[in-house]
Coordinates of C-alpha atoms and ligand atoms in Angstrom, one line a residue:
M1 CA -52.4 -9.3 -34.8
K2 CA -53.5 -9.3 -31.2
V3 CA -51.5 -11.5 -28.8
L4 CA -52.7 -12.4 -25.3
A5 CA -49.9 -13.6 -23.0
A6 CA -51.6 -15.5 -20.1
F7 CA -49.6 -16.9 -17.2
G8 CA -49.7 -17.1 -13.4
T9 CA -46.6 -18.3 -11.6
R10 CA -43.1 -17.1 -11.0
P11 CA -41.3 -19.3 -13.5
E12 CA -43.8 -18.6 -16.2
A13 CA -43.4 -14.8 -15.7
I14 CA -39.6 -15.0 -15.7
K15 CA -39.7 -16.8 -19.1
M16 CA -42.6 -15.0 -20.7
C17 CA -41.5 -11.4 -19.9
P18 CA -38.6 -11.5 -22.4
V19 CA -41.1 -12.6 -25.1
I20 CA -43.6 -9.9 -24.3
T21 CA -40.9 -7.2 -24.3
E22 CA -39.5 -8.4 -27.7
L23 CA -42.9 -8.6 -29.4
R24 CA -43.8 -5.1 -28.2
R25 CA -40.4 -3.8 -29.3
R26 CA -41.4 -5.0 -32.8
G27 CA -44.7 -3.1 -32.6
C28 CA -47.0 -6.1 -31.9
E29 CA -50.1 -5.6 -29.7
V30 CA -49.6 -7.8 -26.6
R31 CA -52.1 -7.8 -23.8
V32 CA -51.0 -9.4 -20.5
C33 CA -53.4 -11.6 -18.5
L34 CA -52.2 -12.9 -15.1
T35 CA -54.2 -15.7 -13.6
G36 CA -52.6 -14.8 -10.3
Q37 CA -52.0 -18.5 -9.4
H38 CA -49.0 -16.9 -7.5
R39 CA -49.3 -13.5 -5.8
E40 CA -46.2 -11.8 -4.2
M41 CA -43.8 -14.1 -6.2
L42 CA -45.4 -13.1 -9.5
A43 CA -45.6 -9.4 -8.6
D44 CA -41.8 -9.4 -7.9
V45 CA -41.0 -10.7 -11.4
M46 CA -43.4 -8.3 -13.2
N47 CA -41.6 -5.4 -11.4
A48 CA -38.2 -6.8 -12.1
F49 CA -38.9 -7.0 -15.9
G50 CA -41.0 -3.8 -16.0
V51 CA -44.0 -5.6 -17.5
A52 CA -47.4 -4.5 -16.2
A53 CA -50.5 -6.7 -16.2
D54 CA -53.6 -5.6 -18.2
M55 CA -55.8 -7.9 -16.1
N56 CA -55.4 -10.3 -13.2
L57 CA -57.8 -13.1 -12.3
E58 CA -56.3 -13.2 -8.7
V59 CA -57.1 -16.9 -8.3
M60 CA -54.5 -17.6 -5.5
R61 CA -55.8 -19.0 -2.2
P62 CA -53.5 -20.2 0.7
G63 CA -53.0 -24.0 0.3
Q64 CA -54.9 -24.1 -3.0
T65 CA -55.6 -27.5 -4.6
L66 CA -55.2 -28.4 -8.3
F67 CA -59.0 -28.4 -8.5
D68 CA -59.2 -24.9 -7.1
I69 CA -56.7 -23.5 -9.6
N70 CA -58.3 -25.2 -12.6
R71 CA -61.9 -24.2 -11.6
E72 CA -60.9 -20.5 -11.1
V73 CA -58.7 -20.2 -14.2
L74 CA -61.3 -21.8 -16.5
S75 CA -64.0 -19.6 -15.2
G76 CA -61.9 -16.4 -15.5
M77 CA -60.6 -17.2 -19.0
D78 CA -64.1 -17.9 -20.3
R79 CA -64.8 -14.2 -19.7
V80 CA -61.3 -12.8 -20.6
L81 CA -61.2 -14.6 -24.0
D82 CA -64.7 -13.3 -24.9
E83 CA -63.7 -9.8 -24.0
E84 CA -60.2 -9.7 -25.5
K85 CA -60.8 -11.8 -28.6
P86 CA -57.1 -12.4 -29.2
D87 CA -55.7 -13.9 -32.5
V88 CA -53.3 -16.1 -30.5
V89 CA -52.7 -16.8 -26.8
L90 CA -49.2 -17.5 -25.6
V91 CA -48.8 -19.9 -22.6
H92 CA -45.6 -21.1 -21.0
G93 CA -44.4 -24.4 -19.8
D94 CA -46.3 -26.8 -17.6
T95 CA -48.2 -25.3 -14.7
T96 CA -51.9 -25.7 -13.9
T97 CA -52.4 -22.2 -15.2
T98 CA -50.8 -23.2 -18.5
F99 CA -53.0 -26.2 -18.9
A100 CA -56.2 -24.4 -17.9
V101 CA -55.5 -21.5 -20.2
A102 CA -54.7 -23.8 -23.1
L103 CA -57.9 -25.8 -22.5
S104 CA -59.9 -22.6 -22.4
C105 CA -58.5 -21.6 -25.8
Y106 CA -59.3 -25.0 -27.2
Y107 CA -62.9 -24.7 -26.1
K108 CA -63.1 -21.3 -27.8
R109 CA -61.1 -22.4 -30.9
I110 CA -58.4 -19.7 -30.3
K111 CA -54.8 -20.4 -31.5
V112 CA -52.3 -21.4 -28.8
G113 CA -48.5 -20.7 -28.9
H114 CA -46.6 -22.8 -26.4
V115 CA -43.3 -21.4 -25.1
E116 CA -41.0 -24.1 -23.7
A117 CA -42.8 -26.9 -25.5
G118 CA -41.7 -30.5 -25.7
L119 CA -40.1 -31.1 -22.3
R120 CA -40.8 -34.7 -21.1
T121 CA -39.8 -37.1 -18.4
G122 CA -42.0 -39.9 -19.7
D123 CA -43.6 -40.4 -16.3
V124 CA -46.9 -38.7 -16.0
F125 CA -46.6 -38.6 -12.2
S126 CA -43.1 -37.1 -12.1
P127 CA -43.2 -34.1 -11.9
Y128 CA -46.8 -34.0 -10.7
P129 CA -48.9 -32.5 -12.3
E130 CA -46.5 -30.8 -14.7
E131 CA -45.8 -33.8 -17.0
F132 CA -49.5 -34.1 -17.6
N133 CA -50.0 -30.4 -18.1
R134 CA -47.3 -30.1 -20.8
R135 CA -48.4 -33.2 -22.7
A136 CA -52.0 -31.9 -22.7
V137 CA -51.0 -28.5 -23.9
T138 CA -49.2 -30.1 -26.9
I139 CA -52.5 -31.6 -28.0
V140 CA -54.0 -28.2 -28.5
A141 CA -51.0 -26.0 -29.4
D142 CA -50.8 -24.6 -32.9
L143 CA -47.2 -23.3 -32.5
N144 CA -44.6 -25.0 -30.3
F145 CA -41.5 -23.1 -29.3
A146 CA -39.1 -25.9 -28.3
P147 CA -36.1 -24.8 -26.3
T148 CA -33.8 -27.6 -27.6
E149 CA -33.5 -30.1 -30.4
A150 CA -34.3 -32.9 -27.9
A151 CA -37.6 -31.1 -27.0
K152 CA -38.4 -30.9 -30.7
R153 CA -37.7 -34.6 -31.1
N154 CA -40.1 -35.4 -28.3
L155 CA -42.9 -33.4 -30.1
L156 CA -42.2 -35.0 -33.5
R157 CA -42.4 -38.5 -31.8
E158 CA -45.9 -37.6 -30.5
G159 CA -47.0 -36.7 -34.1
V160 CA -46.7 -32.9 -34.0
P161 CA -46.2 -31.7 -37.6
E162 CA -42.6 -30.4 -38.1
E163 CA -43.9 -27.1 -39.5
R164 CA -45.4 -26.3 -36.1
V165 CA -42.2 -26.7 -34.1
F166 CA -39.5 -24.0 -33.8
V167 CA -36.3 -24.5 -31.8
T168 CA -35.7 -21.3 -30.1
G169 CA -33.4 -21.8 -27.0
N170 CA -34.9 -21.2 -23.5
T171 CA -36.1 -17.7 -22.6
E172 CA -34.8 -18.3 -19.1
I173 CA -31.3 -17.5 -20.5
D174 CA -32.6 -14.3 -22.0
A175 CA -34.0 -13.4 -18.5
L176 CA -30.5 -13.6 -17.0
K177 CA -29.4 -10.8 -19.2
T178 CA -31.8 -8.5 -17.4
T179 CA -31.3 -9.7 -13.9
V180 CA -27.5 -10.5 -13.4
R181 CA -25.4 -7.5 -12.6
A182 CA -21.7 -7.1 -12.1
D183 CA -22.1 -4.5 -9.3
Y184 CA -24.7 -6.5 -7.3
A185 CA -24.5 -6.6 -3.4
N186 CA -26.6 -8.2 -0.8
P187 CA -26.3 -8.7 3.0
L188 CA -26.8 -12.4 2.4
L189 CA -23.6 -12.4 0.4
D190 CA -21.8 -10.6 3.3
W191 CA -23.1 -13.3 5.7
A192 CA -21.6 -16.0 3.4
K193 CA -18.3 -14.2 2.9
G194 CA -15.3 -16.5 3.4
S195 CA -17.5 -19.7 3.1
R196 CA -18.6 -21.8 0.2
L197 CA -22.2 -20.8 -0.3
V198 CA -24.8 -23.4 -1.3
L199 CA -28.1 -22.2 -2.6
M200 CA -31.0 -24.6 -2.2
T201 CA -34.7 -24.6 -3.3
A202 CA -37.3 -27.3 -2.9
H203 CA -41.0 -27.0 -3.6
R204 CA -42.3 -29.8 -5.9
R205 CA -45.6 -31.5 -5.0
E206 CA -44.3 -35.0 -5.6
N207 CA -41.5 -34.4 -3.0
F208 CA -44.0 -33.6 -0.2
G209 CA -43.6 -36.0 2.8
E210 CA -40.8 -38.5 2.9
P211 CA -38.7 -37.1 0.0
F212 CA -38.5 -33.7 1.7
E213 CA -37.6 -35.4 5.1
N214 CA -34.8 -37.3 3.4
I215 CA -33.5 -34.3 1.5
F216 CA -33.5 -32.0 4.5
S217 CA -31.9 -34.6 6.8
A218 CA -29.1 -35.3 4.3
V219 CA -28.4 -31.7 3.6
R220 CA -28.3 -30.8 7.3
R221 CA -25.8 -33.5 8.1
A222 CA -23.5 -32.6 5.2
V223 CA -23.6 -28.9 6.2
E224 CA -23.0 -29.6 9.9
E225 CA -19.9 -31.7 9.0
T226 CA -18.4 -29.1 6.6
P227 CA -17.4 -26.0 8.6
D228 CA -16.6 -23.8 5.6
V229 CA -20.0 -24.3 4.0
K230 CA -23.0 -22.0 4.5
L231 CA -26.4 -22.7 3.0
I232 CA -29.3 -20.4 2.0
Y233 CA -32.7 -21.8 1.4
P234 CA -35.4 -19.4 0.2
V235 CA -38.5 -21.3 1.4
H236 CA -41.5 -21.4 -0.9
P237 CA -44.6 -19.9 0.7
N238 CA -46.7 -23.1 0.3
P239 CA -47.7 -24.0 3.9
R240 CA -46.7 -27.7 3.2
V241 CA -43.2 -26.6 2.3
R242 CA -42.9 -24.1 5.2
E243 CA -43.8 -26.9 7.7
A244 CA -41.3 -29.4 6.2
A245 CA -38.5 -26.8 6.1
K246 CA -38.5 -26.5 9.9
A247 CA -36.3 -29.5 9.8
L248 CA -33.4 -27.2 8.8
E249 CA -34.0 -24.7 11.6
G250 CA -31.5 -24.2 14.4
C251 CA -28.2 -24.5 12.5
D252 CA -26.2 -21.3 12.4
R253 CA -24.7 -22.0 9.0
I254 CA -28.2 -22.6 7.4
K255 CA -30.3 -19.5 6.6
L256 CA -34.0 -20.0 5.8
T257 CA -35.4 -16.9 4.1
D258 CA -38.6 -15.9 2.3
P259 CA -38.5 -16.4 -1.5
L260 CA -35.9 -14.2 -3.0
G261 CA -36.8 -11.6 -5.6
V262 CA -35.7 -12.8 -9.0
I263 CA -32.9 -10.2 -9.3
D264 CA -31.6 -11.3 -5.9
F265 CA -31.9 -15.0 -6.6
H266 CA -30.1 -14.9 -10.0
N267 CA -27.3 -12.7 -8.6
I268 CA -26.8 -14.9 -5.6
L269 CA -26.9 -18.0 -7.8
A270 CA -24.2 -16.4 -10.0
R271 CA -22.0 -16.0 -6.9
C272 CA -22.6 -19.3 -5.0
F273 CA -20.5 -22.4 -5.0
L274 CA -23.3 -24.9 -6.0
A275 CA -27.0 -25.3 -6.1
L276 CA -29.3 -28.0 -4.8
T277 CA -32.8 -27.9 -6.3
D278 CA -35.9 -29.7 -7.4
S279 CA -36.8 -26.6 -9.5
G280 CA -37.0 -26.7 -13.3
G281 CA -35.8 -23.2 -14.1
I282 CA -32.8 -23.4 -11.8
Q283 CA -31.6 -26.4 -13.9
E284 CA -31.3 -23.9 -16.8
D285 CA -30.0 -20.9 -14.8
A286 CA -27.1 -22.7 -13.1
P287 CA -25.4 -24.1 -16.2
A288 CA -25.5 -20.7 -17.8
L289 CA -23.8 -19.3 -14.7
D290 CA -21.2 -22.1 -14.5
K291 CA -22.7 -23.5 -11.3
P292 CA -23.1 -27.3 -10.7
V293 CA -26.5 -28.5 -9.8
L294 CA -27.6 -31.5 -7.9
V295 CA -31.2 -32.2 -8.9
L296 CA -33.3 -33.4 -6.0
R297 CA -35.8 -35.4 -8.0
R298 CA -36.4 -38.9 -9.4
T299 CA -36.7 -37.6 -13.0
T300 CA -35.8 -34.6 -15.0
E301 CA -37.2 -33.2 -18.3
R302 CA -33.9 -31.5 -18.8
P303 CA -31.6 -34.3 -20.0
E304 CA -29.4 -31.9 -22.0
G305 CA -27.8 -30.6 -18.8
I306 CA -27.2 -34.1 -17.6
A307 CA -25.6 -35.0 -20.9
T308 CA -23.2 -32.0 -20.8
G309 CA -22.4 -32.8 -17.1
A310 CA -23.7 -29.5 -15.6
L311 CA -26.6 -31.3 -13.8
K312 CA -26.6 -34.5 -11.8
L313 CA -29.9 -36.3 -11.0
V314 CA -29.5 -37.5 -7.4
G315 CA -33.1 -38.5 -6.5
T316 CA -34.5 -38.1 -3.0
D317 CA -33.0 -41.0 -1.2
E318 CA -31.2 -39.7 2.0
A319 CA -28.0 -41.6 1.4
A320 CA -27.8 -40.6 -2.2
V321 CA -28.3 -36.9 -1.5
Y322 CA -25.8 -36.9 1.3
T323 CA -23.2 -38.8 -0.8
E324 CA -23.5 -36.7 -3.9
F325 CA -23.5 -33.4 -1.9
R326 CA -20.4 -34.5 0.0
R327 CA -18.7 -35.6 -3.3
L328 CA -19.2 -32.2 -4.8
L329 CA -17.9 -30.4 -1.7
D330 CA -14.9 -32.7 -1.3
D331 CA -13.8 -33.6 -4.9
E332 CA -12.3 -30.7 -6.8
A333 CA -12.0 -32.5 -10.1
E334 CA -15.7 -33.5 -10.0
Y335 CA -16.7 -30.0 -9.0
S336 CA -14.7 -28.5 -12.0
R337 CA -16.1 -31.0 -14.4
M338 CA -19.7 -30.0 -13.5
A339 CA -19.1 -26.2 -13.1
F340 CA -17.4 -25.8 -16.5
A341 CA -19.7 -28.1 -18.5
S342 CA -21.3 -26.2 -21.4
N343 CA -24.8 -24.6 -21.2
P344 CA -27.2 -26.4 -23.5
Y345 CA -30.2 -24.0 -23.0
G346 CA -29.4 -21.3 -25.5
D347 CA -27.6 -18.0 -26.2
G348 CA -30.0 -15.6 -24.6
N349 CA -31.8 -14.8 -27.9
A350 CA -34.7 -17.2 -27.6
A351 CA -37.4 -14.5 -27.3
S352 CA -36.3 -13.1 -30.6
R353 CA -36.7 -16.5 -32.3
V354 CA -40.1 -16.9 -30.7
A355 CA -41.1 -13.5 -32.1
D356 CA -39.8 -14.4 -35.5
A357 CA -41.8 -17.6 -35.7
L358 CA -44.9 -16.2 -34.2
L359 CA -45.0 -13.1 -36.5
H360 CA -44.2 -15.2 -39.5
C361 CA -46.9 -17.8 -38.8
V362 CA -49.8 -15.9 -37.4
M363 CA -49.7 -12.6 -39.3
Ligands
UD1_401 C1 -46.6 -23.9 -8.9 C2 -46.7 -24.9 -10.1 C3 -45.4 -25.6 -10.4 C4 -44.2 -24.6 -10.4 C5 -44.2 -23.7 -9.2 C6 -43.2 -22.6 -9.4 C7 -48.8 -26.0 -10.4 C8 -49.7 -27.1 -10.0 N1 -47.7 -25.9 -9.8 O1 -46.4 -24.8 -7.8 O2 -45.4 -26.3 -11.6 O3 -43.0 -25.3 -10.4 O4 -45.5 -23.0 -9.2 O5 -43.0 -22.0 -8.1 O6 -49.1 -25.3 -11.3 N2 -48.1 -19.1 -2.3 C9 -48.1 -17.9 -1.8 N3 -47.7 -16.8 -2.5 C10 -47.3 -16.9 -3.8 C11 -47.3 -18.2 -4.4 C12 -47.7 -19.3 -3.7 O7 -48.5 -17.7 -0.6 O8 -46.9 -15.9 -4.4 C13 -48.6 -20.3 -1.5 C14 -50.1 -20.4 -1.4 O9 -50.4 -20.9 -0.2 C15 -50.5 -21.4 -2.5 C16 -49.3 -22.3 -2.4 O10 -48.2 -21.5 -2.2 O11 -51.7 -22.0 -2.3 C17 -49.1 -23.2 -3.6 O12 -49.0 -22.5 -4.8 P1 -49.3 -23.4 -6.2 O13 -49.2 -22.4 -7.3 O14 -50.5 -24.2 -6.0 O15 -48.1 -24.4 -6.2 P2 -46.6 -24.2 -6.4 O16 -45.9 -25.2 -5.5 O17 -46.2 -22.8 -6.2
UDP402 N1 -36.3 -18.1 -8.2 C1 -36.4 -16.9 -7.6 N2 -36.5 -16.8 -6.2 C2 -36.4 -17.9 -5.4 C3 -36.3 -19.2 -6.0 C4 -36.2 -19.3 -7.4 O1 -36.5 -15.9 -8.3 O2 -36.4 -17.7 -4.2 C5 -36.3 -18.2 -9.7 C6 -35.2 -19.1 -10.3 O3 -34.0 -18.5 -10.5 C7 -35.8 -19.5 -11.6 C8 -37.3 -19.6 -11.2 O4 -37.5 -18.8 -10.0 O5 -35.6 -18.5 -12.5 C9 -37.7 -21.0 -11.0 O6 -39.0 -21.0 -10.4 P1 -39.5 -22.2 -9.5 O7 -38.4 -22.9 -9.0 O8 -40.5 -21.6 -8.6 O9 -40.3 -23.0 -10.6 P2 -40.0 -24.2 -11.6 O10 -38.9 -23.7 -12.5 O11 -39.6 -25.4 -10.8 O12 -41.3 -24.4 -12.3

């Protein structure tokens, strides 16, 4: 069996590399096609996991639109699929790369295996365009690797036959086994020594504009009022995000950095006090590392973390972000409840379950 793993952004790479490594360990032929929707951020992850690309469509352009990504990935995959002739293509999650690769496979009647299938918010514009992408991939996927029972239920409700769904856990948790180290050190941690360190990320397209302004204003006020708090925000390279993040400049307890490499990010997350984020993957990392997360979004496709209490959905309203952030800084009981809630995203052996199901079904 010939597998082609096709992906293009940082989170896809973090969650796909454990699957590639596991399949290869079992002697399966896996070719790796990067769309290059991301560039430096993707290269960092490939290095961290020691996975080399066999081909790279290099589609990234500064300030790219959804049309740009779709057009370039479709045209590149037309050629790659003809040349590689894989038996099955593995895609991950919900990016525009994921959608365009799955659509390409459908056009050429090639089997698709969807890693992290079945996540839903129920609102096709939140997150945008990810909710559309993942729903569309489900239409064409032959094998669905659902991280949780709730994700499986979402798929069954949409009419996916049960024999095509495998509950595996999330491969994000597998990735932490490679990245998090006991002897880790970093000058950023020296800078934060003696303070409570807050790690923040924000990059979602639906948060551009007023939501970002609200979030940054609330966060700045809460940090300025709390002398023992320091905050690190690795700013996404998207020019729209860089511009908005300027609202946090000029405060000596807030550090804006370039995106952190995945080893740095996971290790700093493991040592911080709490996380503020609109990211998907960090909603999985943080509960596994016993860190509370305030989710800076209107919706989440990760209700399991809300149910265990590890995540709190705070939205993007300025007053709500400020109040919930202050609550977590000021209320020890609330903090402990969230920090020690259980991790619902798996035991770190998801890649092995994906490999079991794939090899059983496709060989
Ligand atoms: C993409 C995904 C999103 C995912 C996020 C993870 C889509 C539409 N969005 O959003 O689902 O949560 O990745 O980070 O698929 N850039 C660089 N270097 C890089 C990467 C990006 O300079 O390595 C800049 C470029 O100017 C690029 C811009 O960021 O045009 C936006 O990248 P894009 O992939 O379109 O959107 P993300 O916000 O990264
Ligand atoms: N991450 C990273 N460096 C950063 C910010 C995040 O390595 O500066 C990691 C994070 O730990 C998680 C993944 O990137 O594993 C999440 O990616 P992102 O937030 O870009 O995408 P999403 O999960 O929202 O699609």
